[in-house]
Coordinates of C-alpha atoms in Angstrom, one line a residue:
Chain A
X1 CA 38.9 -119.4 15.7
X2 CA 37.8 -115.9 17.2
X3 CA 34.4 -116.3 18.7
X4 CA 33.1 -112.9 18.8
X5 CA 29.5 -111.7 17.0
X6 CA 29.2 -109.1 14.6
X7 CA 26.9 -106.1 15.5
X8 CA 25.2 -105.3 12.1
X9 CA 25.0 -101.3 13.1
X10 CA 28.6 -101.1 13.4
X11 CA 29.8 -102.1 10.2
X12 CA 28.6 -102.5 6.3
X13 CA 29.4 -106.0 6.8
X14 CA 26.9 -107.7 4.1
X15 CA 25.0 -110.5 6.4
X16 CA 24.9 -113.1 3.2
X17 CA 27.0 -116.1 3.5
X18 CA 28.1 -117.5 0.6
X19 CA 27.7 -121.1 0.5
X20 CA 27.5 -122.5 -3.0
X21 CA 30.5 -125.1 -4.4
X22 CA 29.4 -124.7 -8.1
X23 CA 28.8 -121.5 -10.4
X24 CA 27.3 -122.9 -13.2
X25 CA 24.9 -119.5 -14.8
X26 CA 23.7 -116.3 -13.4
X27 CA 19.7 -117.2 -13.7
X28 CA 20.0 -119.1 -10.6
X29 CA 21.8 -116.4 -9.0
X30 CA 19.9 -114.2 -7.0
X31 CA 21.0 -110.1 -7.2
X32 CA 22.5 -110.6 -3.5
X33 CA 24.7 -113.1 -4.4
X34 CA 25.9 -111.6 -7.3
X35 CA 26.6 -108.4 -5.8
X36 CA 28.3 -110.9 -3.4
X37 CA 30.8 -112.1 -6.1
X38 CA 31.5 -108.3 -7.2
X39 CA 32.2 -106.8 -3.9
X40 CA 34.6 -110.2 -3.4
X41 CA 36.4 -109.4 -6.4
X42 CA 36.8 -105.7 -5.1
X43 CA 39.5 -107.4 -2.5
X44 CA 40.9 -109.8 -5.2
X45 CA 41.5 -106.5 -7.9
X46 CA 43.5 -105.4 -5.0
X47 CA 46.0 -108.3 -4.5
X48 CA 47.4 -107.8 -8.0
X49 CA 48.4 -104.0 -6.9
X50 CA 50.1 -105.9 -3.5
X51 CA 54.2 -106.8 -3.7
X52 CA 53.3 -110.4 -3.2
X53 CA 50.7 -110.7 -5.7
X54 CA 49.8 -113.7 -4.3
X55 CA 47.7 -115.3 -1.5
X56 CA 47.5 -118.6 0.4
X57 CA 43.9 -119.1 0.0
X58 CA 43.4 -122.1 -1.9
X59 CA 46.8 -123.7 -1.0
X60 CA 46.5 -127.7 -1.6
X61 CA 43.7 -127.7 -3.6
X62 CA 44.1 -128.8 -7.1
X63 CA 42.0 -126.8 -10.0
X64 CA 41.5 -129.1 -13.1
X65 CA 40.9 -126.9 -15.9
X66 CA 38.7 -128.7 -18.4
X67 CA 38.3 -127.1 -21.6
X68 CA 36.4 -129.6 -24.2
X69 CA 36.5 -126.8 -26.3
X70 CA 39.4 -124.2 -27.3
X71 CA 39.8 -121.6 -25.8
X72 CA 43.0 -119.4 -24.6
X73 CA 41.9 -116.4 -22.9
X74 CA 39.2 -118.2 -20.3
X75 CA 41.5 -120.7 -20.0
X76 CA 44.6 -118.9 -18.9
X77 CA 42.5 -116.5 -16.9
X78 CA 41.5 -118.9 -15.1
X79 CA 44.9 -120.6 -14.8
X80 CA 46.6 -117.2 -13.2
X81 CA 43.8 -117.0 -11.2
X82 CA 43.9 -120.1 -9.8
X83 CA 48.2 -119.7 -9.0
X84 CA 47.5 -116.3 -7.9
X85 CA 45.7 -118.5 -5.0
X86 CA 48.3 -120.9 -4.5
X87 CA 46.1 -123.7 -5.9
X88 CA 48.0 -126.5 -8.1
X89 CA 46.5 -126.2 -11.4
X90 CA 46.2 -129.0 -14.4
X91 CA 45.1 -127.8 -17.8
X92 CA 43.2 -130.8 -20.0
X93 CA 41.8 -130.3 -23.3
X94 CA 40.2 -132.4 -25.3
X95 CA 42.5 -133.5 -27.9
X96 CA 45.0 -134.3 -24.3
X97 CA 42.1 -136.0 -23.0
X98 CA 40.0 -139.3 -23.2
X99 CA 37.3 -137.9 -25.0
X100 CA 38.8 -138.1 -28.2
X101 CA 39.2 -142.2 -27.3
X102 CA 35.3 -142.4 -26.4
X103 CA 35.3 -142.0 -22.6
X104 CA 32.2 -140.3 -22.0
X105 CA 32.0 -137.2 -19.8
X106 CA 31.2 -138.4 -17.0
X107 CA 34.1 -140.8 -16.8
X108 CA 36.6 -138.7 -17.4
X109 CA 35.7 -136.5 -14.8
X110 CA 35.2 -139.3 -12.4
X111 CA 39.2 -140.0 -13.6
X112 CA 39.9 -136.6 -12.3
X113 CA 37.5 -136.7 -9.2
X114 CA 39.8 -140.2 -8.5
X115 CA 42.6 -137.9 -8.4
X116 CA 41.1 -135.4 -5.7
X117 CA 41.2 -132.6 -7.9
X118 CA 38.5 -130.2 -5.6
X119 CA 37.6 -127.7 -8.7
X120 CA 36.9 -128.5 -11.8
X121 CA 36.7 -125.6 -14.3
X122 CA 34.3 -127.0 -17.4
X123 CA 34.1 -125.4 -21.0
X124 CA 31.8 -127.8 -23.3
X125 CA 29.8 -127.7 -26.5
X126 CA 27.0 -128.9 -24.8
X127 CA 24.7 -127.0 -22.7
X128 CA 24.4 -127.8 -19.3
X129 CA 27.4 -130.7 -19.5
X130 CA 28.2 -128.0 -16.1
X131 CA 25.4 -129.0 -14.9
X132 CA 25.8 -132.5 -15.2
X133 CA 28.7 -132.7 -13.5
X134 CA 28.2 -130.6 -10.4
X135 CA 25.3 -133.2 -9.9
X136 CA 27.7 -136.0 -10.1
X137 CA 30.8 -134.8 -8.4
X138 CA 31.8 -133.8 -4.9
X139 CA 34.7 -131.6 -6.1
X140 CA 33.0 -127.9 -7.2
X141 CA 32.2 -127.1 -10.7
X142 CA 32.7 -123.9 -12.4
X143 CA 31.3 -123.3 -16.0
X144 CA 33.5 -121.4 -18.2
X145 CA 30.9 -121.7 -21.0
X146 CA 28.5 -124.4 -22.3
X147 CA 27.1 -124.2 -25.8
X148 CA 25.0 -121.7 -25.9
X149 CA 23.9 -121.6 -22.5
X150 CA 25.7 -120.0 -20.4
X151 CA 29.5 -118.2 -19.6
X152 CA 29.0 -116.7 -15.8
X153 CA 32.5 -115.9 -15.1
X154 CA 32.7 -113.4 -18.3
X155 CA 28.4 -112.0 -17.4
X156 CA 30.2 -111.4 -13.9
X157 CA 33.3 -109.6 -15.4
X158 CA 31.5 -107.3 -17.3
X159 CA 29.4 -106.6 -14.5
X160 CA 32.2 -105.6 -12.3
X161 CA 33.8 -103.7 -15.1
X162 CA 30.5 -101.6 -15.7
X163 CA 30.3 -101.1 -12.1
X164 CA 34.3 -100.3 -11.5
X165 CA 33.9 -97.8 -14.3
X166 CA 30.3 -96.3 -14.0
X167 CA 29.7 -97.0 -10.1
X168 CA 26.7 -98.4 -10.4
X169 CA 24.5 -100.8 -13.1
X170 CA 21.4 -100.1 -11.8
X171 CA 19.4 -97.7 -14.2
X172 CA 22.2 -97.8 -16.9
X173 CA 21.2 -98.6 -20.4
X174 CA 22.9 -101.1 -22.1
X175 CA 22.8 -102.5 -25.5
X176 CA 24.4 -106.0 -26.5
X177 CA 25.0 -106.1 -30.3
X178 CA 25.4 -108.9 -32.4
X179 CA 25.0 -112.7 -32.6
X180 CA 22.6 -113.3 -29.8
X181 CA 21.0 -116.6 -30.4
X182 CA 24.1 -118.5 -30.4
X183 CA 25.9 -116.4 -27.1
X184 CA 26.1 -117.3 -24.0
X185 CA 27.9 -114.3 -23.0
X186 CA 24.8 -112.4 -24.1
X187 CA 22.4 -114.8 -22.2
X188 CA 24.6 -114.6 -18.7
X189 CA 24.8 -110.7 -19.4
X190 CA 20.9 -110.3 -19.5
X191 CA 20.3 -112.6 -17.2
X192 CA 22.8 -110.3 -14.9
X193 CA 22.4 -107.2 -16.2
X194 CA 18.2 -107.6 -15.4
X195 CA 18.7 -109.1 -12.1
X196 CA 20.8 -105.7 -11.0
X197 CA 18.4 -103.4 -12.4
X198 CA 19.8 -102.1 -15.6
X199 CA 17.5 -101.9 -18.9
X200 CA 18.8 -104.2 -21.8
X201 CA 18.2 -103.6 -25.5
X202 CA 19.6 -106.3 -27.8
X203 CA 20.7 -105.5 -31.4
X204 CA 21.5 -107.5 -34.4
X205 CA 20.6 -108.6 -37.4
X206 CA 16.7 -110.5 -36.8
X207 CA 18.1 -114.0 -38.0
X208 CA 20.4 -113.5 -34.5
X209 CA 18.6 -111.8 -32.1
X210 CA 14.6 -113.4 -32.5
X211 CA 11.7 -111.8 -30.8
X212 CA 11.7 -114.8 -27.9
X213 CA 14.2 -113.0 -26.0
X214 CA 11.8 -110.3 -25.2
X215 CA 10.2 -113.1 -22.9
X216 CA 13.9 -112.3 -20.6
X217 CA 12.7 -109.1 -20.0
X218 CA 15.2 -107.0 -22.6
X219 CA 14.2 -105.1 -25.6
X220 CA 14.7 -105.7 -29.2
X221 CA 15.9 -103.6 -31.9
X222 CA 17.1 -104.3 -35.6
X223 CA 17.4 -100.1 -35.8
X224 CA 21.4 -99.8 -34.4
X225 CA 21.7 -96.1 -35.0
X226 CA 18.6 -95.3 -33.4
X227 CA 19.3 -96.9 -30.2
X228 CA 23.5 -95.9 -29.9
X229 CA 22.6 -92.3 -28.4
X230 CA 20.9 -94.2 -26.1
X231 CA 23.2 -96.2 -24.2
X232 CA 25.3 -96.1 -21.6
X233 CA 27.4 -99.0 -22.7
X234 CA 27.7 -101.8 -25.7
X235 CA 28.6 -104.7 -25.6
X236 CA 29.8 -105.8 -28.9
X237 CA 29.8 -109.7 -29.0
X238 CA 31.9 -112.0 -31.4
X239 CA 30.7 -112.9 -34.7
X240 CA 31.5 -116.2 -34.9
X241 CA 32.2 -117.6 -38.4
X242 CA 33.8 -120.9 -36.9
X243 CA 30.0 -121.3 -35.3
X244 CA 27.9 -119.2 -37.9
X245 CA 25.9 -121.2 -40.7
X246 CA 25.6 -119.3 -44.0
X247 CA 21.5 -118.7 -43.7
X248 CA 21.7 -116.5 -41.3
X249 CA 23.7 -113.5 -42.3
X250 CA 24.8 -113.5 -45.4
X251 CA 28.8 -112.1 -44.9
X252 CA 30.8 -110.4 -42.6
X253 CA 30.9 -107.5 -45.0
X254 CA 27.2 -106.9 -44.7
X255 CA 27.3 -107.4 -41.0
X256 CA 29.8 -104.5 -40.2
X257 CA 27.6 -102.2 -43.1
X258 CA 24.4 -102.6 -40.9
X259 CA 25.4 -103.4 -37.3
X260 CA 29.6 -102.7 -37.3
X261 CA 30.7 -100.7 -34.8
X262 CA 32.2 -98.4 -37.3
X263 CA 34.3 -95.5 -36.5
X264 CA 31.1 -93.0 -37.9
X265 CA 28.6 -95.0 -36.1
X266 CA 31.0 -94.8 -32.7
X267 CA 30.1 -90.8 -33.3
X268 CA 26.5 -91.6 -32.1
X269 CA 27.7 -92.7 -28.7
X270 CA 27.6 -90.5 -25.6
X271 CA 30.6 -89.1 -25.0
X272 CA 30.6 -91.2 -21.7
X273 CA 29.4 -94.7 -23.0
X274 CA 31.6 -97.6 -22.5
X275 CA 32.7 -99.8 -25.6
X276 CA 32.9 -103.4 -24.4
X277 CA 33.7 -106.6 -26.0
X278 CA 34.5 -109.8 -24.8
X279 CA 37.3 -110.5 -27.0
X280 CA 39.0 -111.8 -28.9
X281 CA 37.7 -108.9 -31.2
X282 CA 37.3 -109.0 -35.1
X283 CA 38.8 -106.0 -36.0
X284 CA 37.2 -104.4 -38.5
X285 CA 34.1 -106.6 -38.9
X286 CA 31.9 -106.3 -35.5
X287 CA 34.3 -103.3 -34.6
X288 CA 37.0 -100.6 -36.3
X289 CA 40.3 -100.7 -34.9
X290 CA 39.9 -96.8 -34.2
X291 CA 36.8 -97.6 -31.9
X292 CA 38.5 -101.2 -30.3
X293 CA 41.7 -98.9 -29.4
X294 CA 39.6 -95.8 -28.3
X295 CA 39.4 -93.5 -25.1
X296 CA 36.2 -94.8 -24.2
X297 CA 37.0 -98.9 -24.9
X298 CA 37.5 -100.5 -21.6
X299 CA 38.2 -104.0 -23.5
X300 CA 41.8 -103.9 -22.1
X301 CA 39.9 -103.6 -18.4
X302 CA 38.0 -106.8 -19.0
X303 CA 40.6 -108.7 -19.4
X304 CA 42.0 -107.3 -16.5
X305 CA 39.2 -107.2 -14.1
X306 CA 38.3 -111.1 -15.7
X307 CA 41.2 -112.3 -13.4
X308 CA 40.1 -110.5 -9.8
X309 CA 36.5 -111.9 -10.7
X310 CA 37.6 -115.6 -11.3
X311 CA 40.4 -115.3 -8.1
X312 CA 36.9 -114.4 -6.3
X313 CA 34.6 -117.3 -7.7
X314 CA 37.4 -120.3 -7.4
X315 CA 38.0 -118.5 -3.3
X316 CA 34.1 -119.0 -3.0
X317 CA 33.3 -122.2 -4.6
X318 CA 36.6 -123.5 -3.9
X319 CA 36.7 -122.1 -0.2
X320 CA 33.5 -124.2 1.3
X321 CA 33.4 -126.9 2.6
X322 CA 32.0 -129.6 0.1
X323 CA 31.5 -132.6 2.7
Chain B
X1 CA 31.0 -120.7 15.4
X2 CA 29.5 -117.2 15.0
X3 CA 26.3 -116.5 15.6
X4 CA 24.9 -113.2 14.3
X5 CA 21.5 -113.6 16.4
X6 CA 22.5 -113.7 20.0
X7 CA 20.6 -111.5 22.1
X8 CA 23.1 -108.4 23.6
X9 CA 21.0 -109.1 27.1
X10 CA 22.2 -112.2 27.5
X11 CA 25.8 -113.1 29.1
X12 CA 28.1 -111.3 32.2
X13 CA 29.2 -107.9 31.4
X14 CA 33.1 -107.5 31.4
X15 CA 33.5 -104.4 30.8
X16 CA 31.2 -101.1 30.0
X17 CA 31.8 -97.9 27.6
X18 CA 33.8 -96.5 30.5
X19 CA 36.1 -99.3 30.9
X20 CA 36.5 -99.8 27.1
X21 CA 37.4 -96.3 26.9
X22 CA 39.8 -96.9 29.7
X23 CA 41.6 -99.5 28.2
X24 CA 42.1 -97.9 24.6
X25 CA 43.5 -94.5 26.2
X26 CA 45.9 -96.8 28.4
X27 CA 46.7 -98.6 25.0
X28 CA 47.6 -95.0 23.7
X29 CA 49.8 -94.5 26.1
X30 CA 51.6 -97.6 26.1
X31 CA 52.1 -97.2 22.3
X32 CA 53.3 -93.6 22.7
X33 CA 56.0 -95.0 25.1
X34 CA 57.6 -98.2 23.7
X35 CA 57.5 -96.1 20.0
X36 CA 60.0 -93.3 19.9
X37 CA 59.3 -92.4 16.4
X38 CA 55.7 -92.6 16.7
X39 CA 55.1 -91.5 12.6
X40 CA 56.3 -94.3 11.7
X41 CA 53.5 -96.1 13.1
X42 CA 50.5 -97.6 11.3
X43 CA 47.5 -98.5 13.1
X44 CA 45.3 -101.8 11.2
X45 CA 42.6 -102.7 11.9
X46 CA 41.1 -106.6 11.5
X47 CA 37.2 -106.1 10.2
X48 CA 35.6 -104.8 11.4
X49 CA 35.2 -104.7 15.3
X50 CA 39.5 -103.9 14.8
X51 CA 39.1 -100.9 12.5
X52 CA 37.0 -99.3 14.9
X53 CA 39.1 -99.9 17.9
X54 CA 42.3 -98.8 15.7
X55 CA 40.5 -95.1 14.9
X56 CA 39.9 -95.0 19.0
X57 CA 43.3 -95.3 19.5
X58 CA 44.3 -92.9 17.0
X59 CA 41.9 -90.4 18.1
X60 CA 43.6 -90.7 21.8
X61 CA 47.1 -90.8 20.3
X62 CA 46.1 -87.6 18.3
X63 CA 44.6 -86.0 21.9
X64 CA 48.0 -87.0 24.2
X65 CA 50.5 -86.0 21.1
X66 CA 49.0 -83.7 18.4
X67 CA 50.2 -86.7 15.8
X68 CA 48.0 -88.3 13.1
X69 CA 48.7 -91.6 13.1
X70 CA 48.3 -93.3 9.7
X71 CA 45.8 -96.4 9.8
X72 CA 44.5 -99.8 7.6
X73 CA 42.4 -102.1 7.7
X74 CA 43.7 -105.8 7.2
X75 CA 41.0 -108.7 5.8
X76 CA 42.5 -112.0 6.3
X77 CA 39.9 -114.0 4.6
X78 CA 42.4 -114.6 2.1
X79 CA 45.1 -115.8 4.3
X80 CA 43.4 -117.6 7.0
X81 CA 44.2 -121.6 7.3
X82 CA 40.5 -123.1 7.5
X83 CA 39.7 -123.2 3.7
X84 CA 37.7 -126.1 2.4
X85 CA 36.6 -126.6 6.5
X86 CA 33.4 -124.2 6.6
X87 CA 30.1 -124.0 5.0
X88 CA 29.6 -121.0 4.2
X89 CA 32.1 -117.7 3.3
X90 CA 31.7 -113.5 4.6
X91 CA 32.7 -111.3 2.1
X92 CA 36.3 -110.4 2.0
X93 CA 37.3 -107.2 1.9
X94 CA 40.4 -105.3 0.3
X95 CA 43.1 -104.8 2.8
X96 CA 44.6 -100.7 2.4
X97 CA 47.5 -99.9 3.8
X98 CA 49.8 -96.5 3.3
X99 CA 53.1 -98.0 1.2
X100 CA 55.5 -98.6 1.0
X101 CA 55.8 -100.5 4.5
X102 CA 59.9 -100.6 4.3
X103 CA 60.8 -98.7 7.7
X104 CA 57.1 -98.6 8.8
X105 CA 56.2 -100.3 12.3
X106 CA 52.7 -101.9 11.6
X107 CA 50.7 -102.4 15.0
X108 CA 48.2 -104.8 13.7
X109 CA 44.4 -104.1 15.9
X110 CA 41.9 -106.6 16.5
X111 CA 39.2 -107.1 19.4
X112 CA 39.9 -110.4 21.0
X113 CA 42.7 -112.5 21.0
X114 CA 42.0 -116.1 21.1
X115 CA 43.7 -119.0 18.9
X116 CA 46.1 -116.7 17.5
X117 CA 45.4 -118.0 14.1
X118 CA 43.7 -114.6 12.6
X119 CA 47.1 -112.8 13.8
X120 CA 49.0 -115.4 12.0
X121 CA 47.1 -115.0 9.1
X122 CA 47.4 -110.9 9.6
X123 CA 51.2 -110.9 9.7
X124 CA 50.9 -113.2 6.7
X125 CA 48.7 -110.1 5.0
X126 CA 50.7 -107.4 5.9
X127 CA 54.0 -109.6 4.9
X128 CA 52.4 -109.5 1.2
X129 CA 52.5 -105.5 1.4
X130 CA 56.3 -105.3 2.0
X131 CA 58.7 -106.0 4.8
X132 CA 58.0 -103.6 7.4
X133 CA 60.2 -102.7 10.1
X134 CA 58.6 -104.2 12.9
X135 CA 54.8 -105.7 13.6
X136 CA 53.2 -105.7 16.6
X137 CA 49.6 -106.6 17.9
X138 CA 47.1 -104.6 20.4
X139 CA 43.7 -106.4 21.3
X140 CA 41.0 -105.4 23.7
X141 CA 40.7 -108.7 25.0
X142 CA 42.9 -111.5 25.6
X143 CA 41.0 -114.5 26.3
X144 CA 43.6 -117.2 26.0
X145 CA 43.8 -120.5 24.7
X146 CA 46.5 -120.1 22.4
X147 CA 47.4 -122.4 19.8
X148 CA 50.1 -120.7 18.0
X149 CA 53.2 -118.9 19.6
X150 CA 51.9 -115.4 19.6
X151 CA 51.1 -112.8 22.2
X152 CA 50.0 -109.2 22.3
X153 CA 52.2 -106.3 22.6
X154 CA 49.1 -104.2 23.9
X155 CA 46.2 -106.5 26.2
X156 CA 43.1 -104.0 27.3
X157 CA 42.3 -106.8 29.8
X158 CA 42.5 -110.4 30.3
X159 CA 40.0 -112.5 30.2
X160 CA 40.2 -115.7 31.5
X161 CA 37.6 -118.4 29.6
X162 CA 36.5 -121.4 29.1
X163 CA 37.2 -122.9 25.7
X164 CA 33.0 -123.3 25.2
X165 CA 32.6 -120.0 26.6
X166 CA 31.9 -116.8 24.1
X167 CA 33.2 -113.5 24.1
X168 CA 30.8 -111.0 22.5
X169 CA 32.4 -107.4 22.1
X170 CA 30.1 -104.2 20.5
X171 CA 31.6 -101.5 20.0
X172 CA 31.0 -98.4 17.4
X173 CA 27.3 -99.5 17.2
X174 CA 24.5 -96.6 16.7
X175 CA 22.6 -97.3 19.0
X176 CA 23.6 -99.6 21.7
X177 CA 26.9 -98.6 24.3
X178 CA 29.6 -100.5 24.1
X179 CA 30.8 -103.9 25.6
X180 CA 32.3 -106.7 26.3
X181 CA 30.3 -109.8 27.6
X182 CA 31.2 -113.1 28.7
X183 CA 28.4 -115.6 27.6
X184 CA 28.2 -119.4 29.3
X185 CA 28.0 -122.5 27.3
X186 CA 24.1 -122.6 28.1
X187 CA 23.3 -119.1 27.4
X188 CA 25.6 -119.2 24.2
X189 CA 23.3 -121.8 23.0

């Protein structure tokens, strides 16, 4: 190893160390640390433009990907992310796996711990199952969404896709729209969005976006059209029949009438505000096709930019020494 | 193991801002010779005490032949072979480098030369760019202790050390000169 110190004055070297084996939500993240995970993903973004898209950074290490509940996109995302860093990568899901045979949680991952796997990458129904099991286990834990808790790695994504496209977040405006209560994108967002100085204002209909949340240090507003000339970027978040009980919005054609990003609400926007949703989008219910395919969508982006920010969380949490 | 809050007092001064300066214009030279087709040079730099001492040599090369030499910077966070043995990460940065590198002769920059491992892993780096023509490596200081086949093309001085010894280099900082110190087991604490 070179043994040479750093002189602070001569570089923009940040003097933070990373030095945490688990990402499980952004609230215990402090603003340093995730600045920390953007500017890392900065040098990940650029290894997909290299001719070897591909670097040796987590070679031997095995990556379990976990997912106790479906999902494609996170899943995948994660998957190239991990290859993309020469880790060895398993995919187990819940109908593949145990759970379905009454193994509890914590068994199962003990089975994969007995295996040496050195990440696991979680998505459960239950809130803080993450938790749990970064407790429990030696090998690191990354959440990729627990109930309605929380889904870092897509709060971090936006983040760095705000930032990539608007240079900054702090002072920005930005309004997350829809089913609130039950999102944990919306809750890592806030609790992102806050800590890097940017001013939140949730919308949606009142059954899905309570008062309470006020206590996070956002705004609240059942008024969409008032606050769209606002903003400086939405964030349009899945309705979620497969989730949504009937009492609290009574159809999807009602939703899009009163909080639809429709192609004559879009006209509201600055001409400059970003449209983002975390996919996969409902096309003409919490957006129009016109709007979703747009100049001033960047939804394409976060898929893109989803895959240099999770090559920088598995290098972080993956890269220290858990021992 | 680094240690970001050594004092700059402490330690035998190697070399001074003169002698630094000395050694990089020497450098120049030596790259101007053994390079007949010096555009096809690119200087990079290993952050971040290696992207200062590439722009040096640049400036020099650009004084002696009226030729801007194209530079990068190389992080090799990514390609180093320690992972999974230290406690805490620096923040990687992106690697540029002009493409494509097909034809190029990459002289890769870094301020001391020790293991040999970060060159490994900088070759590695600039390997993922493209094939180019030739690499070669220019240090300020080669301290020894090798533990991979690897020596520099360009040496500003060598430095012989003990393995628990430290060698602190500042260079390009506001407001302290320049140096290179040699720091005893004791003093390096």
């Amino acid at each position: 190893m070179k043994i040479a110190e750093s002189t602070p004055s001569s570089n923009t070297e940040s003097a933070l160390r990373w030095n945490r084996k688990d990402l499980l939500g952004l609230r215990e993240l402090s603003s340093q640390e995730i600045n920390f995970i953007l500017e890392t993903a900065d040098a990940f973004e650029q290894v997909g433009t290299r001719e070897i898209k591909k670097v040796p950074a987590l070679r031997g290490k095995t990556l379990v990907n976990f997912f106790v509940e479906p999902s494609t996109r996170t899943r995948t995302s994660f998957e190239l992310a991990a290859l993309r860093l020469s880790a060895d990568v398993i995919n187990v899901s819940a109908t593949s796996s145990s759970l379905t045979k009454g193994e509890t949680l914590k068994d199962t991952a003990r089975n994969l711990e007995a295996v040496h796997a050195d990440i696991l990458v979680l998505r459960h129904s239950s809130a803080g199952a993450p938790q749990f099991l970064a407790n429990r286990l030696k090998a690191s834990v990354i959440n990729a969404g627990d109930g309605a808790h929380e889904h870092p790695t897509q709060a971090l994504l936006d983040l760095y896709t705000i930032r990539r496209k608007r240079g900054k977040i702090s002072g920005l405006h930005i309004a997350i729209i829809g089913d609130i209560l039950f999102s944990r994108v919306a809750r890592s967002n806030i609790f992102g969005l806050i800590k890097l100085g940017a001013r939140v204002t949730l919308v949606g209909p009142s059954t899905l976006v309570p008062r309470e949340f006020e206590k996070l240090g956002v705004e609240v507003s059942y008024e969409i059209d008032k606050i769209l000339p606002t903003v400086d970027v939405v964030n349009l978040l899945r309705i979620q029949h497969e989730r949504q009980r009937k009492e609290y919005f009574p159809g999807t054609g009602e939703y899009t009438r009163f909080f639809g990003l429709t192609k004559e609400r879009a006209k509201l926007l600055k001409p400059d505000c970003l449209i983002m949703h975390p996919g996969p989008i409902n096309r003409g219910v919490e957006i129009d096709s016109e709007v979703a395919d747009g100049l001033q969508s960047v939804i394409l982006d976060q898929v893109t930019n989803g895959l240099a920010v999770r090559m920088a969380v598995l290098y972080l949490c993956g890269g220290i020494a858990t021992t | 193991m680094k240690n970001g809050k050594q004092n700059s007092s402490a330690g035998v001064l190697i070399m001074d801002a003169e002698a630094i300066r000395r050694a990089l214009r020497r450098i120049a030279h030596e790259i101007i010779e053994r390079n007949p087709r010096l555009p096809e040079i690119i200087l990079a730099g290993i952050p971040s005490r290696g992207v200062e001492i590439a722009r040096r040599i640049a400036d020099f090369i650009r004084g002696i032949e009226k030729i801007d030499l194209e530079t990068g910077i190389i992080d090799v966070a990514m390609h180093r072979d320690d992972v999974g043995t230290r406690g805490e990460l620096p923040v990687v940065r992106a690697s540029k480098l002009p493409l494509p590198l097909e034809g190029r002769s990459v002289i890769i920059v870094d301020d001391v030369l020790y293991t040999g491992r970060t060159v490994r892993a900088a070759m590695d780096a600039v390997n993922s760019f493209g094939r180019p023509a030739r690499i070669q490596f220019a240090t300020l200081i080669d301290r020894g202790h090798r533990e991979l086949p690897i020596r520099a093309d360009y040496v500003g001085k060598n430095l012989p050390t003990a393995a628990n010894e430290k060698v602190r280099v500042r260079i390009g900082s506001a407001n302290e000169p320049d140096g290179v110190w040699l720091l005893k087991p004791e003093a390096a604490g």
